Amino acid sequence: MLEVSSVSAGYGKLQVLFDVSATFPSGKITVVVGPNGSGKSTLLKTIYGLTRIYKGKIEFEGQDITKIQPHQKVAKGIVYLPQTDNVFDNLTVNENLRIAGYTLPKEELEERVERALEIFPILRGYMKRKAKHLSGGEKQMLAIAMALIKKPKLIMLDEPTAALAPKVAYQIINVIERLKNELGLTIVLVEQNAKVALKIGDKAILMVGGRVLYEGSPERLLRDPEFGPTYLGLRGATER
Amino acid sequence: MVAPILIDAITYSCLYILLSLGLTLTYMTTRVPNFAHASFAIIGSYITWTWVTSRIVSSIENAIEQGLDPREINVLIREFTLQPADYIAVLVLSFVVVGLVGLAQYLLVLKPLSNRGSTLIGLMIATIAVDMLIFSFINIYADYAQAYYNGVLKELSEKAGYKIPLLVKTRDFTLYAYDRLKGLNVQGSLVLLPSLVLGLLAVLQVLLTKTKIGIALRASVENPMLAEVAGVNVNRVYALAWFVSAGLAGCAGALVPLRLFTNPALGHTLIVSIFAASIVGGLNVIYGAFLGGLLVGMSETLIMNFLTLHLGLNAGYRPMIPLLIMAVMLLLLPEGIGGYEWSKFKKRVKAS
Amino acid sequence: MEQVQEKGESVMIGELFGGGVSQFVLDIIALFSIYSIVVLSLNLEAGYTGIPNFGKLLGVAVGAFTVSALSGRLAILFHNLENPSSPITYKDYVQESAKLVFEVNKWLAENPLMAILLLFLTLAIAALAGGAIGYLASYPAIRLRGDYLAITLLAMAEAVRVIGYNYPPIAGGTLGMQVPNPFAAVGENRYAAVTAFLALMVLVTYVLYSKMLCSPLGRVLRATRDNELSAESLGKDVVSYRKKVIVIGTATAAVAGALYAYYTGGVIATAYHRVAWTFWPWVMLMLGGMANNLGALVGTFIFVVMRYSIIRYKTVFEGILPFNVVWLDYMLLGIALLVVLMLRPQGVLPEKPVRTVKKTFYDADRRYKIETS
């Protein structure tokens, strides 16, 4: 389980997160929603170690991971998927997958690549194609596949469906659900598209202006007359 | 018999390809054009000079010990040619020594500065600083070596009882005369230069697509942070790239004295052409170096030849040619021929 | 300063006159003045506008070559206009330049007003030529990123040098040529007069530059340097500012080059090389502080004194060093650059970066980090 305790963080002198506390239960999908600039992405980056933490603590499976380097977090099973630049455009799909498992011994790598391809069979046909020639959705699938090769325990996805057509976005969301169901991964999902995201979420966190305003069940957030319309563009109690 | 102008063109093309390769590679890793790159090559030139000179001198020494008479010693000097082992020796030595210099530049100068947050200008200036240091050391060595070996020859002359007709010089020198592959009537460097280029082309292709480290390099230059997350030690990969790049420059430089008149300042003359070659090929595309080096080398040689022959233009104007090519390239296609998105171009042409 | 020719020998101006402290001081002031003008122009380009001008030599060379190409010829023209009955004639100016310049100097000595006219006219032409050629030379890369611009400017400066060296009418080709002496009227105290004039020129330049940079223009330039994207978003045409700055900077350097030509009394293309006129100015600027005109002058002074002392007292160093003093100059340049880069953060290195974000790539911020851990 991932636990963020009273974290204040930002970029240099620019503070973005203000005393943020939240827990992300194991094996569940926690969705982080909120308006633009609310600090959702920054929260992920902070957990991963890409920002400056002024105060607070982050714990994963009981261990304090606040100060350790990003690639050490990968070793501990935490993987972060940024919104863009999450695959190597000039490498082929095959090469991308292999780089993801750079530190693995050959057999293990083969095994994990095979597993990843089982989850994303569409990639099989593109093994020799350069990643920049894939569609947006296919690229995201490749990115997630690369993350899976690391055998993570926790995956943090930053707006994976941004800039994707609704049908493709839907596919990605389905895949994310499968990751939880079939692989038992803990998932932190940051999403602009609150409606869709909250449908698959087991837990929801609403962030506004760098603070957590709500932490709890997604359904209640969807139906909340105040939060829904104000921050999520939903119709609140009238939402069906 | 191949026309001399063509030989010249091949020579320069191969040299430019070898040098541009290294420049492009270091640029792709650190995003800094390395102004010291051409001087790397000249270090190799002086390694060759030292090797050849000491070989000649020691064979003279042996001859004297064996009691050969002056006439025979003179023949020895006149007929001295490089053996295959010599070529291999200077190439390997230059690769390793200059490779280490490049590695040092990366590890001791560029990486620490970058860690402190240096700007691009700062890093460029750092490469200029390294160039100045290398230049001064080459010159100091040239002064020393010339004095030393002429001194040794003087001693040998005294020992032999006559004045040995050999005066070595480290400036404005060429080892052209020694560059004959035994038996065959062809110059070793002329065989080696294209072989190196073609060999590299093949090796790079394999290295970059089939080996772990090659793919890691491509990943690192594209997205270092992502590569780091994937588990690649990007610093080590870059260090290796710098070692190899400098090593290649050293190899090119090792062969330079066999074809051209060499001076410590030769690097400063070449650097413009090498930048032109890299820009033409595309500073971000490793294969661009092959294309750029070929184009610039060919153009420079052939155009200069034409201008000298038909317009009586002084050969001193030669550096203008790569410069003009570079200027045109920057106006029309700054990302270089290799950097241009030809797929987009194809789509546009198809659409119309 | 010293003129390092291709074989590594140096011809030192200071040694041409027996010496003495007063000569030493005069030389320092003169060299300091000339270099200051160059460094101030570099400060405008690099310090204020963020243009990595590795082709500073271009302006200096253009200025010097303008003087060598035009000054004598113009002087003869004026002389002949004034004395149509006894014109100075020549068939090949370059071949006969020594003799011609001698004649011209005689005439200038008797016509100080014409000499002053000649001086200022050639300085003006030099500035114009510098501005124009600076514009043309930077044009291919003016819209491109810093590294492309740096390479282009360096290459263009080399081109000017190549032309100056290979086309004899400009600067006498491989042998160089002499240049008229506008201070001929002063006679014996020529160097004192020249030095005083140079000092005056520095003052003028400094004042002009200060005024220019305290204006709204200065603020725009600083905004441009620090963050091009936001400057552009405010509607300022970054490229057009760069162009203006290059023109002004190159014109200024051309004036410095012209002054140097008059100071030394002759021009030889090999004396105008990038080490003396691009790289040393960079160190002087960096030491003193970028975007700080006074600091630039301080840096210039320190290095001018240091280098000139080494050259002047070459024999002392020759005893100590196991190698030729000339190489010390290059070594010092390299060491000075590295030391300044490592130790002096202002301008070349930004403020201390954020701790945990150490390894990321700020593109818009123009901070380039070699991406590793």
PDB file of N, CA and C in Angstrom, chain C residues 289-334:
ATOM      1  N   GLY C 289      32.423  39.034 -15.748  1.00  0.00           N
ATOM      2  CA  GLY C 289      30.997  38.931 -15.490  1.00  0.00           C
ATOM      3  C   GLY C 289      30.198  39.315 -16.700  1.00  0.00           C
ATOM      4  N   MET C 290      29.400  38.387 -17.142  1.00  0.00           N
ATOM      5  CA  MET C 290      28.571  38.650 -18.306  1.00  0.00           C
ATOM      6  C   MET C 290      27.477  39.635 -17.927  1.00  0.00           C
ATOM      7  N   ALA C 291      27.052  40.408 -18.890  1.00  0.00           N
ATOM      8  CA  ALA C 291      25.993  41.398 -18.705  1.00  0.00           C
ATOM      9  C   ALA C 291      26.392  42.418 -17.645  1.00  0.00           C
ATOM     10  N   ASN C 292      27.679  42.660 -17.558  1.00  0.00           N
ATOM     11  CA  ASN C 292      28.162  43.632 -16.592  1.00  0.00           C
ATOM     12  C   ASN C 292      29.328  44.353 -17.248  1.00  0.00           C
ATOM     13  N   ASN C 293      29.071  45.529 -17.785  1.00  0.00           N
ATOM     14  CA  ASN C 293      30.096  46.202 -18.577  1.00  0.00           C
ATOM     15  C   ASN C 293      31.337  46.523 -17.781  1.00  0.00           C
ATOM     16  N   LEU C 294      31.136  46.955 -16.556  1.00  0.00           N
ATOM     17  CA  LEU C 294      32.300  47.294 -15.733  1.00  0.00           C
ATOM     18  C   LEU C 294      33.111  46.040 -15.446  1.00  0.00           C
ATOM     19  N   GLY C 295      32.401  44.987 -15.140  1.00  0.00           N
ATOM     20  CA  GLY C 295      33.079  43.726 -14.878  1.00  0.00           C
ATOM     21  C   GLY C 295      33.863  43.270 -16.094  1.00  0.00           C
ATOM     22  N   ALA C 296      33.267  43.498 -17.272  1.00  0.00           N
ATOM     23  CA  ALA C 296      33.950  43.109 -18.507  1.00  0.00           C
ATOM     24  C   ALA C 296      35.287  43.834 -18.604  1.00  0.00           C
ATOM     25  N   LEU C 297      35.281  45.106 -18.270  1.00  0.00           N
ATOM     26  CA  LEU C 297      36.524  45.871 -18.341  1.00  0.00           C
ATOM     27  C   LEU C 297      37.551  45.330 -17.343  1.00  0.00           C
ATOM     28  N   VAL C 298      37.065  44.966 -16.173  1.00  0.00           N
ATOM     29  CA  VAL C 298      37.980  44.413 -15.167  1.00  0.00           C
ATOM     30  C   VAL C 298      38.629  43.131 -15.680  1.00  0.00           C
ATOM     31  N   GLY C 299      37.796  42.245 -16.215  1.00  0.00           N
ATOM     32  CA  GLY C 299      38.315  40.994 -16.745  1.00  0.00           C
ATOM     33  C   GLY C 299      39.326  41.243 -17.846  1.00  0.00           C
ATOM     34  N   THR C 300      39.006  42.201 -18.704  1.00  0.00           N
ATOM     35  CA  THR C 300      39.911  42.519 -19.800  1.00  0.00           C
ATOM     36  C   THR C 300      41.238  42.995 -19.262  1.00  0.00           C
ATOM     37  N   PHE C 301      41.160  43.879 -18.311  1.00  0.00           N
ATOM     38  CA  PHE C 301      42.397  44.443 -17.755  1.00  0.00           C
ATOM     39  C   PHE C 301      43.285  43.346 -17.186  1.00  0.00           C
ATOM     40  N   ILE C 302      42.676  42.473 -16.410  1.00  0.00           N
ATOM     41  CA  ILE C 302      43.468  41.424 -15.760  1.00  0.00           C
ATOM     42  C   ILE C 302      44.203  40.586 -16.786  1.00  0.00           C
ATOM     43  N   PHE C 303      43.474  40.156 -17.808  1.00  0.00           N
ATOM     44  CA  PHE C 303      44.123  39.274 -18.769  1.00  0.00           C
ATOM     45  C   PHE C 303      45.096  40.010 -19.677  1.00  0.00           C
ATOM     46  N   VAL C 304      44.790  41.247 -20.015  1.00  0.00           N
ATOM     47  CA  VAL C 304      45.733  41.994 -20.850  1.00  0.00           C
ATOM     48  C   VAL C 304      47.058  42.154 -20.114  1.00  0.00           C
ATOM     49  N   VAL C 305      46.965  42.535 -18.862  1.00  0.00           N
ATOM     50  CA  VAL C 305      48.195  42.707 -18.085  1.00  0.00           C
ATOM     51  C   VAL C 305      48.957  41.385 -17.996  1.00  0.00           C
ATOM     52  N   MET C 306      48.201  40.332 -17.697  1.00  0.00           N
ATOM     53  CA  MET C 306      48.840  39.040 -17.534  1.00  0.00           C
ATOM     54  C   MET C 306      49.555  38.599 -18.810  1.00  0.00           C
ATOM     55  N   ARG C 307      48.833  38.650 -19.920  1.00  0.00           N
ATOM     56  CA  ARG C 307      49.414  38.174 -21.174  1.00  0.00           C
ATOM     57  C   ARG C 307      50.558  39.044 -21.624  1.00  0.00           C
ATOM     58  N   TYR C 308      50.352  40.337 -21.529  1.00  0.00           N
ATOM     59  CA  TYR C 308      51.414  41.223 -22.014  1.00  0.00           C
ATOM     60  C   TYR C 308      52.659  41.087 -21.170  1.00  0.00           C
ATOM     61  N   SER C 309      52.481  40.920 -19.867  1.00  0.00           N
ATOM     62  CA  SER C 309      53.645  40.728 -19.002  1.00  0.00           C
ATOM     63  C   SER C 309      54.415  39.491 -19.413  1.00  0.00           C
ATOM     64  N   ILE C 310      53.687  38.435 -19.694  1.00  0.00           N
ATOM     65  CA  ILE C 310      54.358  37.198 -20.088  1.00  0.00           C
ATOM     66  C   ILE C 310      55.161  37.413 -21.366  1.00  0.00           C
ATOM     67  N   ILE C 311      54.523  38.104 -22.316  1.00  0.00           N
ATOM     68  CA  ILE C 311      55.220  38.310 -23.585  1.00  0.00           C
ATOM     69  C   ILE C 311      56.418  39.217 -23.399  1.00  0.00           C
ATOM     70  N   ARG C 312      56.212  40.291 -22.663  1.00  0.00           N
ATOM     71  CA  ARG C 312      57.265  41.270 -22.482  1.00  0.00           C
ATOM     72  C   ARG C 312      58.458  40.685 -21.755  1.00  0.00           C
ATOM     73  N   TYR C 313      58.165  39.832 -20.797  1.00  0.00           N
ATOM     74  CA  TYR C 313      59.245  39.250 -20.010  1.00  0.00           C
ATOM     75  C   TYR C 313      59.472  37.797 -20.379  1.00  0.00           C
ATOM     76  N   LYS C 314      59.344  37.566 -21.648  1.00  0.00           N
ATOM     77  CA  LYS C 314      59.466  36.227 -22.214  1.00  0.00           C
ATOM     78  C   LYS C 314      60.727  35.531 -21.719  1.00  0.00           C
ATOM     79  N   THR C 315      61.813  36.265 -21.700  1.00  0.00           N
ATOM     80  CA  THR C 315      63.092  35.635 -21.360  1.00  0.00           C
ATOM     81  C   THR C 315      63.094  35.090 -19.944  1.00  0.00           C
ATOM     82  N   VAL C 316      62.397  35.785 -19.062  1.00  0.00           N
ATOM     83  CA  VAL C 316      62.315  35.285 -17.689  1.00  0.00           C
ATOM     84  C   VAL C 316      61.591  33.944 -17.683  1.00  0.00           C
ATOM     85  N   PHE C 317      60.476  33.913 -18.391  1.00  0.00           N
ATOM     86  CA  PHE C 317      59.697  32.674 -18.413  1.00  0.00           C
ATOM     87  C   PHE C 317      60.448  31.564 -19.114  1.00  0.00           C
ATOM     88  N   GLU C 318      61.201  31.948 -20.108  1.00  0.00           N
ATOM     89  CA  GLU C 318      61.927  30.923 -20.855  1.00  0.00           C
ATOM     90  C   GLU C 318      62.857  30.149 -19.938  1.00  0.00           C
ATOM     91  N   GLY C 319      63.368  30.836 -18.928  1.00  0.00           N
ATOM     92  CA  GLY C 319      64.227  30.142 -17.983  1.00  0.00           C
ATOM     93  C   GLY C 319      63.464  29.126 -17.161  1.00  0.00           C
ATOM     94  N   ILE C 320      62.248  29.479 -16.801  1.00  0.00           N
ATOM     95  CA  ILE C 320      61.491  28.624 -15.900  1.00  0.00           C
ATOM     96  C   ILE C 320      60.806  27.467 -16.622  1.00  0.00           C
ATOM     97  N   LEU C 321      60.228  27.789 -17.764  1.00  0.00           N
ATOM     98  CA  LEU C 321      59.411  26.785 -18.427  1.00  0.00           C
ATOM     99  C   LEU C 321      60.245  25.842 -19.271  1.00  0.00           C
ATOM    100  N   PRO C 322      59.867  24.565 -19.262  1.00  0.00           N
ATOM    101  CA  PRO C 322      60.585  23.611 -20.109  1.00  0.00           C
ATOM    102  C   PRO C 322      60.137  23.654 -21.557  1.00  0.00           C
ATOM    103  N   PHE C 323      59.308  24.637 -21.879  1.00  0.00           N
ATOM    104  CA  PHE C 323      58.859  24.709 -23.257  1.00  0.00           C
ATOM    105  C   PHE C 323      58.734  26.157 -23.703  1.00  0.00           C
ATOM    106  N   ASN C 324      58.467  26.318 -24.966  1.00  0.00           N
ATOM    107  CA  ASN C 324      58.357  27.644 -25.564  1.00  0.00           C
ATOM    108  C   ASN C 324      57.220  28.455 -24.942  1.00  0.00           C
ATOM    109  N   VAL C 325      57.515  29.679 -24.604  1.00  0.00           N
ATOM    110  CA  VAL C 325      56.540  30.526 -23.915  1.00  0.00           C
ATOM    111  C   VAL C 325      55.256  30.704 -24.695  1.00  0.00           C
ATOM    112  N   VAL C 326      55.373  30.676 -25.991  1.00  0.00           N
ATOM    113  CA  VAL C 326      54.210  30.893 -26.835  1.00  0.00           C
ATOM    114  C   VAL C 326      53.090  29.907 -26.505  1.00  0.00           C
ATOM    115  N   TRP C 327      53.460  28.689 -26.156  1.00  0.00           N
ATOM    116  CA  TRP C 327      52.437  27.692 -25.860  1.00  0.00           C
ATOM    117  C   TRP C 327      51.791  27.964 -24.513  1.00  0.00           C
ATOM    118  N   LEU C 328      52.500  28.689 -23.693  1.00  0.00           N
ATOM    119  CA  LEU C 328      51.922  29.036 -22.400  1.00  0.00           C
ATOM    120  C   LEU C 328      50.649  29.842 -22.584  1.00  0.00           C
ATOM    121  N   ASP C 329      50.681  30.687 -23.612  1.00  0.00           N
ATOM    122  CA  ASP C 329      49.507  31.505 -23.899  1.00  0.00           C
ATOM    123  C   ASP C 329      48.276  30.638 -24.121  1.00  0.00           C
ATOM    124  N   TYR C 330      48.429  29.597 -24.952  1.00  0.00           N
ATOM    125  CA  TYR C 330      47.287  28.728 -25.248  1.00  0.00           C
ATOM    126  C   TYR C 330      46.873  27.938 -24.023  1.00  0.00           C
ATOM    127  N   MET C 331      47.866  27.467 -23.302  1.00  0.00           N
ATOM    128  CA  MET C 331      47.578  26.685 -22.095  1.00  0.00           C
ATOM    129  C   MET C 331      46.825  27.534 -21.092  1.00  0.00           C
ATOM    130  N   LEU C 332      47.298  28.750 -20.941  1.00  0.00           N
ATOM    131  CA  LEU C 332      46.641  29.654 -19.994  1.00  0.00           C
ATOM    132  C   LEU C 332      45.199  29.905 -20.388  1.00  0.00           C
ATOM    133  N   LEU C 333      45.004  30.058 -21.695  1.00  0.00           N
ATOM    134  CA  LEU C 333      43.649  30.283 -22.175  1.00  0.00           C
ATOM    135  C   LEU C 333      42.754  29.120 -21.776  1.00  0.00           C
ATOM    136  N   GLY C 334      43.226  27.910 -22.055  1.00  0.00           N
ATOM    137  CA  GLY C 334      42.431  26.741 -21.719  1.00  0.00           C
ATOM    138  C   GLY C 334      42.179  26.654 -20.222  1.00  0.00           C
TER     139      GLY C 334
END
